[in-house]
């Protein structure tokens, strides 16, 4: 299967602060799976700490919105907690990264569902 994006939609009881304990492992898996780990480990730590600061305060974090192969975005939504990963072309790497992230979330008992290709900007024309 190929996809442009994988959308993680959490159970309504999940809050941003519930992601704080798992975020470091989640973010590192994302960077490793997408081959975007910075050469300088300190750079990854800065990204992690910036996001953790928001999560611990129960606020929406930035995610990984840098130029690169794949991005991890926490969108502004009226209710609930969501994030998605996306790339500009349908790839199996998107699916693989999403499945790895999903396993990490399940291991930490964070109830969620994954939906594929929900980005309106990149919707396939029928």
mmCIF file of N, CA and C in Angstrom, residues 17-103:
data_model
loop_
_atom_site.group_PDB
_atom_site.id
_atom_site.type_symbol
_atom_site.label_atom_id
_atom_site.label_comp_id
_atom_site.label_asym_id
_atom_site.label_seq_id
_atom_site.Cartn_x
_atom_site.Cartn_y
_atom_site.Cartn_z
ATOM 1 N N UNK A 17 -1.110 16.440 26.972
ATOM 2 C CA UNK A 17 -0.167 16.078 28.034
ATOM 3 C C UNK A 17 0.015 14.566 28.154
ATOM 4 N N UNK A 18 -0.949 13.775 27.677
ATOM 5 C CA UNK A 18 -0.820 12.317 27.696
ATOM 6 C C UNK A 18 0.245 11.832 26.712
ATOM 7 N N UNK A 19 0.583 12.662 25.729
ATOM 8 C CA UNK A 19 1.612 12.292 24.752
ATOM 9 C C UNK A 19 3.030 12.560 25.261
ATOM 10 N N UNK A 20 3.152 13.372 26.306
ATOM 11 C CA UNK A 20 4.484 13.753 26.795
ATOM 12 C C UNK A 20 5.372 12.555 27.143
ATOM 13 N N UNK A 21 4.873 11.544 27.880
ATOM 14 C CA UNK A 21 5.772 10.433 28.237
ATOM 15 C C UNK A 21 6.264 9.615 27.037
ATOM 16 N N UNK A 22 5.531 9.598 25.955
ATOM 17 C CA UNK A 22 5.896 8.785 24.798
ATOM 18 C C UNK A 22 6.536 9.608 23.676
ATOM 19 N N UNK A 23 6.492 10.925 23.775
ATOM 20 C CA UNK A 23 6.891 11.754 22.646
ATOM 21 C C UNK A 23 8.345 11.554 22.226
ATOM 22 N N UNK A 24 9.255 11.462 23.164
ATOM 23 C CA UNK A 24 10.674 11.294 22.806
ATOM 24 C C UNK A 24 10.857 10.048 21.937
ATOM 25 N N UNK A 25 10.315 8.914 22.378
ATOM 26 C CA UNK A 25 10.436 7.665 21.610
ATOM 27 C C UNK A 25 9.721 7.781 20.269
ATOM 28 N N UNK A 26 8.570 8.406 20.268
ATOM 29 C CA UNK A 26 7.774 8.579 19.055
ATOM 30 C C UNK A 26 8.525 9.427 18.032
ATOM 31 N N UNK A 27 9.074 10.533 18.479
ATOM 32 C CA UNK A 27 9.763 11.461 17.582
ATOM 33 C C UNK A 27 11.054 10.844 17.035
ATOM 34 N N UNK A 28 11.803 10.160 17.871
ATOM 35 C CA UNK A 28 13.035 9.507 17.414
ATOM 36 C C UNK A 28 12.711 8.413 16.399
ATOM 37 N N UNK A 29 11.664 7.627 16.664
ATOM 38 C CA UNK A 29 11.251 6.599 15.690
ATOM 39 C C UNK A 29 10.886 7.250 14.355
ATOM 40 N N UNK A 30 10.156 8.365 14.425
ATOM 41 C CA UNK A 30 9.778 9.087 13.207
ATOM 42 C C UNK A 30 11.026 9.514 12.434
ATOM 43 N N UNK A 31 11.987 10.141 13.122
ATOM 44 C CA UNK A 31 13.204 10.606 12.454
ATOM 45 C C UNK A 31 14.017 9.441 11.892
ATOM 46 N N UNK A 32 14.126 8.361 12.634
ATOM 47 C CA UNK A 32 14.890 7.195 12.164
ATOM 48 C C UNK A 32 14.199 6.530 10.981
ATOM 49 N N UNK A 33 12.901 6.327 11.101
ATOM 50 C CA UNK A 33 12.137 5.642 10.052
ATOM 51 C C UNK A 33 12.167 6.416 8.732
ATOM 52 N N UNK A 34 12.238 7.740 8.817
ATOM 53 C CA UNK A 34 12.222 8.575 7.610
ATOM 54 C C UNK A 34 13.624 9.050 7.208
ATOM 55 N N UNK A 35 14.638 8.536 7.868
ATOM 56 C CA UNK A 35 16.034 8.904 7.582
ATOM 57 C C UNK A 35 16.257 10.410 7.645
ATOM 58 N N UNK A 36 15.679 11.044 8.674
ATOM 59 C CA UNK A 36 15.820 12.487 8.848
ATOM 60 C C UNK A 36 16.517 12.847 10.161
ATOM 61 N N UNK A 37 17.164 11.876 10.763
ATOM 62 C CA UNK A 37 17.877 12.144 12.014
ATOM 63 C C UNK A 37 19.006 13.138 11.727
ATOM 64 N N UNK A 38 19.017 14.279 12.436
ATOM 65 C CA UNK A 38 20.092 15.252 12.203
ATOM 66 C C UNK A 38 21.461 14.662 12.552
ATOM 67 N N UNK A 39 22.483 15.107 11.835
ATOM 68 C CA UNK A 39 23.836 14.634 12.125
ATOM 69 C C UNK A 39 24.244 15.006 13.540
ATOM 70 N N UNK A 40 23.857 16.180 13.964
ATOM 71 C CA UNK A 40 24.131 16.631 15.328
ATOM 72 C C UNK A 40 22.981 16.199 16.227
ATOM 73 N N UNK A 41 23.225 15.287 17.141
ATOM 74 C CA UNK A 41 22.177 14.779 18.037
ATOM 75 C C UNK A 41 21.531 15.900 18.845
ATOM 76 N N UNK A 42 22.282 16.956 19.106
ATOM 77 C CA UNK A 42 21.754 18.077 19.884
ATOM 78 C C UNK A 42 20.566 18.735 19.172
ATOM 79 N N UNK A 43 20.589 18.731 17.834
ATOM 80 C CA UNK A 43 19.484 19.319 17.076
ATOM 81 C C UNK A 43 18.193 18.549 17.306
ATOM 82 N N UNK A 44 18.281 17.236 17.316
ATOM 83 C CA UNK A 44 17.094 16.417 17.597
ATOM 84 C C UNK A 44 16.588 16.693 19.006
ATOM 85 N N UNK A 45 17.508 16.838 19.950
ATOM 86 C CA UNK A 45 17.112 17.124 21.338
ATOM 87 C C UNK A 45 16.394 18.458 21.458
ATOM 88 N N UNK A 46 16.816 19.440 20.683
ATOM 89 C CA UNK A 46 16.152 20.749 20.698
ATOM 90 C C UNK A 46 14.717 20.600 20.198
ATOM 91 N N UNK A 47 14.524 19.874 19.079
ATOM 92 C CA UNK A 47 13.176 19.636 18.561
ATOM 93 C C UNK A 47 12.306 18.949 19.611
ATOM 94 N N UNK A 48 12.869 17.942 20.247
ATOM 95 C CA UNK A 48 12.121 17.175 21.246
ATOM 96 C C UNK A 48 11.745 18.053 22.427
ATOM 97 N N UNK A 49 12.693 18.804 22.944
ATOM 98 C CA UNK A 49 12.422 19.644 24.122
ATOM 99 C C UNK A 49 11.399 20.736 23.820
ATOM 100 N N UNK A 50 11.459 21.324 22.629
ATOM 101 C CA UNK A 50 10.469 22.344 22.255
ATOM 102 C C UNK A 50 9.063 21.758 22.257
ATOM 103 N N UNK A 51 8.924 20.578 21.691
ATOM 104 C CA UNK A 51 7.618 19.924 21.640
ATOM 105 C C UNK A 51 7.167 19.459 23.019
ATOM 106 N N UNK A 52 8.090 18.917 23.803
ATOM 107 C CA UNK A 52 7.743 18.448 25.153
ATOM 108 C C UNK A 52 7.271 19.589 26.044
ATOM 109 N N UNK A 53 7.872 20.748 25.888
ATOM 110 C CA UNK A 53 7.464 21.911 26.685
ATOM 111 C C UNK A 53 5.972 22.199 26.466
ATOM 112 N N UNK A 54 5.534 22.169 25.216
ATOM 113 C CA UNK A 54 4.115 22.402 24.921
ATOM 114 C C UNK A 54 3.246 21.252 25.420
ATOM 115 N N UNK A 55 3.678 20.029 25.182
ATOM 116 C CA UNK A 55 2.878 18.872 25.599
ATOM 117 C C UNK A 55 2.660 18.847 27.112
ATOM 118 N N UNK A 56 3.703 19.118 27.868
ATOM 119 C CA UNK A 56 3.578 19.103 29.330
ATOM 120 C C UNK A 56 2.613 20.174 29.825
ATOM 121 N N UNK A 57 2.448 21.235 29.049
ATOM 122 C CA UNK A 57 1.501 22.309 29.396
ATOM 123 C C UNK A 57 0.130 22.073 28.756
ATOM 124 N N UNK A 58 -0.035 20.869 28.185
ATOM 125 C CA UNK A 58 -1.282 20.461 27.537
ATOM 126 C C UNK A 58 -1.622 21.384 26.353
ATOM 127 N N UNK A 59 -0.590 21.779 25.621
ATOM 128 C CA UNK A 59 -0.775 22.622 24.442
ATOM 129 C C UNK A 59 -0.353 21.868 23.192
ATOM 130 N N UNK A 60 -0.883 22.288 22.062
ATOM 131 C CA UNK A 60 -0.544 21.701 20.775
ATOM 132 C C UNK A 60 0.921 21.998 20.447
ATOM 133 N N UNK A 61 1.727 20.965 20.169
ATOM 134 C CA UNK A 61 3.129 21.194 19.786
ATOM 135 C C UNK A 61 3.264 21.453 18.283
ATOM 136 N N UNK A 62 4.454 21.830 17.874
ATOM 137 C CA UNK A 62 4.714 22.074 16.453
ATOM 138 C C UNK A 62 4.862 20.770 15.682
ATOM 139 N N UNK A 63 5.529 19.796 16.267
ATOM 140 C CA UNK A 63 5.839 18.573 15.537
ATOM 141 C C UNK A 63 7.150 18.747 14.804
ATOM 142 N N UNK A 64 7.221 18.280 13.576
ATOM 143 C CA UNK A 64 8.433 18.398 12.750
ATOM 144 C C UNK A 64 8.019 19.011 11.419
ATOM 145 N N UNK A 65 8.025 20.332 11.367
ATOM 146 C CA UNK A 65 7.584 21.055 10.182
ATOM 147 C C UNK A 65 8.790 21.694 9.496
ATOM 148 N N UNK A 66 9.797 20.895 9.235
ATOM 149 C CA UNK A 66 11.015 21.362 8.573
ATOM 150 C C UNK A 66 11.042 20.815 7.149
ATOM 151 N N UNK A 67 11.818 21.466 6.307
ATOM 152 C CA UNK A 67 11.983 20.933 4.961
ATOM 153 C C UNK A 67 12.602 19.549 5.081
ATOM 154 N N UNK A 68 12.054 18.638 4.366
ATOM 155 C CA UNK A 68 12.567 17.283 4.382
ATOM 156 C C UNK A 68 11.618 16.356 3.675
ATOM 157 N N UNK A 69 11.976 15.098 3.677
ATOM 158 C CA UNK A 69 11.196 14.067 2.997
ATOM 159 C C UNK A 69 9.786 13.943 3.576
ATOM 160 N N UNK A 70 9.679 13.974 4.896
ATOM 161 C CA UNK A 70 8.389 13.767 5.540
ATOM 162 C C UNK A 70 8.245 14.722 6.712
ATOM 163 N N UNK A 71 7.021 15.123 6.976
ATOM 164 C CA UNK A 71 6.735 16.032 8.085
ATOM 165 C C UNK A 71 5.762 15.392 9.057
ATOM 166 N N UNK A 72 5.842 15.840 10.304
ATOM 167 C CA UNK A 72 4.898 15.434 11.345
ATOM 168 C C UNK A 72 4.238 16.717 11.853
ATOM 169 N N UNK A 73 2.937 16.831 11.641
ATOM 170 C CA UNK A 73 2.221 18.067 11.941
ATOM 171 C C UNK A 73 1.093 17.806 12.938
ATOM 172 N N UNK A 74 0.979 18.681 13.912
ATOM 173 C CA UNK A 74 -0.151 18.679 14.840
ATOM 174 C C UNK A 74 -1.070 19.811 14.389
ATOM 175 N N UNK A 75 -2.169 19.486 13.694
ATOM 176 C CA UNK A 75 -3.022 20.546 13.161
ATOM 177 C C UNK A 75 -3.866 21.206 14.253
ATOM 178 N N UNK A 76 -4.354 22.396 13.945
ATOM 179 C CA UNK A 76 -5.293 23.074 14.837
ATOM 180 C C UNK A 76 -6.657 22.456 14.564
ATOM 181 N N UNK A 77 -7.215 21.807 15.579
ATOM 182 C CA UNK A 77 -8.533 21.185 15.464
ATOM 183 C C UNK A 77 -9.417 21.700 16.593
ATOM 184 N N UNK A 78 -10.733 21.791 16.359
ATOM 185 C CA UNK A 78 -11.616 22.340 17.388
ATOM 186 C C UNK A 78 -11.653 21.501 18.677
ATOM 187 N N UNK A 79 -11.609 20.197 18.541
ATOM 188 C CA UNK A 79 -11.643 19.321 19.713
ATOM 189 C C UNK A 79 -10.740 18.122 19.473
ATOM 190 N N UNK A 80 -10.210 17.597 20.563
ATOM 191 C CA UNK A 80 -9.429 16.373 20.469
ATOM 192 C C UNK A 80 -7.971 16.593 20.119
ATOM 193 N N UNK A 81 -7.272 15.477 20.023
ATOM 194 C CA UNK A 81 -5.842 15.478 19.719
ATOM 195 C C UNK A 81 -5.637 14.687 18.435
ATOM 196 N N UNK A 82 -4.912 15.282 17.520
ATOM 197 C CA UNK A 82 -4.596 14.633 16.256
ATOM 198 C C UNK A 82 -3.198 15.052 15.816
ATOM 199 N N UNK A 83 -2.587 14.222 14.997
ATOM 200 C CA UNK A 83 -1.413 14.645 14.236
ATOM 201 C C UNK A 83 -1.349 13.798 12.983
ATOM 202 N N UNK A 84 -0.567 14.244 12.030
ATOM 203 C CA UNK A 84 -0.406 13.467 10.812
ATOM 204 C C UNK A 84 1.025 13.568 10.328
ATOM 205 N N UNK A 85 1.395 12.576 9.549
ATOM 206 C CA UNK A 85 2.667 12.608 8.848
ATOM 207 C C UNK A 85 2.329 12.639 7.366
ATOM 208 N N UNK A 86 3.123 13.351 6.600
ATOM 209 C CA UNK A 86 2.844 13.380 5.171
ATOM 210 C C UNK A 86 4.094 13.655 4.355
ATOM 211 N N UNK A 87 4.004 13.279 3.101
ATOM 212 C CA UNK A 87 4.998 13.597 2.093
ATOM 213 C C UNK A 87 4.219 14.006 0.841
ATOM 214 N N UNK A 88 4.875 14.513 -0.125
ATOM 215 C CA UNK A 88 4.179 15.045 -1.304
ATOM 216 C C UNK A 88 3.835 14.000 -2.352
ATOM 217 N N UNK A 89 4.324 12.794 -2.182
ATOM 218 C CA UNK A 89 4.027 11.731 -3.148
ATOM 219 C C UNK A 89 3.601 10.479 -2.386
ATOM 220 N N UNK A 90 2.800 9.671 -3.015
ATOM 221 C CA UNK A 90 2.392 8.419 -2.379
ATOM 222 C C UNK A 90 3.603 7.493 -2.310
ATOM 223 N N UNK A 91 3.910 7.035 -1.095
ATOM 224 C CA UNK A 91 5.061 6.153 -0.914
ATOM 225 C C UNK A 91 4.733 5.060 0.095
ATOM 226 N N UNK A 92 5.477 3.989 0.029
ATOM 227 C CA UNK A 92 5.327 2.936 1.040
ATOM 228 C C UNK A 92 6.014 3.364 2.341
ATOM 229 N N UNK A 93 6.965 4.306 2.240
ATOM 230 C CA UNK A 93 7.650 4.795 3.436
ATOM 231 C C UNK A 93 6.686 5.501 4.387
ATOM 232 N N UNK A 94 5.695 6.191 3.841
ATOM 233 C CA UNK A 94 4.692 6.855 4.671
ATOM 234 C C UNK A 94 3.925 5.823 5.482
ATOM 235 N N UNK A 95 3.523 4.758 4.834
ATOM 236 C CA UNK A 95 2.776 3.694 5.506
ATOM 237 C C UNK A 95 3.648 3.013 6.551
ATOM 238 N N UNK A 96 4.878 2.730 6.204
ATOM 239 C CA UNK A 96 5.795 2.081 7.137
ATOM 240 C C UNK A 96 6.030 2.944 8.379
ATOM 241 N N UNK A 97 6.285 4.244 8.175
ATOM 242 C CA UNK A 97 6.507 5.146 9.305
ATOM 243 C C UNK A 97 5.255 5.242 10.171
ATOM 244 N N UNK A 98 4.092 5.344 9.547
ATOM 245 C CA UNK A 98 2.834 5.439 10.303
ATOM 246 C C UNK A 98 2.587 4.172 11.115
ATOM 247 N N UNK A 99 2.863 3.025 10.545
ATOM 248 C CA UNK A 99 2.667 1.769 11.271
ATOM 249 C C UNK A 99 3.627 1.664 12.452
ATOM 250 N N UNK A 100 4.852 2.109 12.287
ATOM 251 C CA UNK A 100 5.821 2.103 13.386
ATOM 252 C C UNK A 100 5.365 3.031 14.506
ATOM 253 N N UNK A 101 4.913 4.222 14.143
ATOM 254 C CA UNK A 101 4.415 5.177 15.136
ATOM 255 C C UNK A 101 3.189 4.616 15.842
ATOM 256 N N UNK A 102 2.298 3.988 15.093
ATOM 257 C CA UNK A 102 1.089 3.410 15.676
ATOM 258 C C UNK A 102 1.431 2.324 16.697
ATOM 259 N N UNK A 103 2.408 1.484 16.381
ATOM 260 C CA UNK A 103 2.829 0.446 17.340
ATOM 261 C C UNK A 103 3.378 1.074 18.617
#
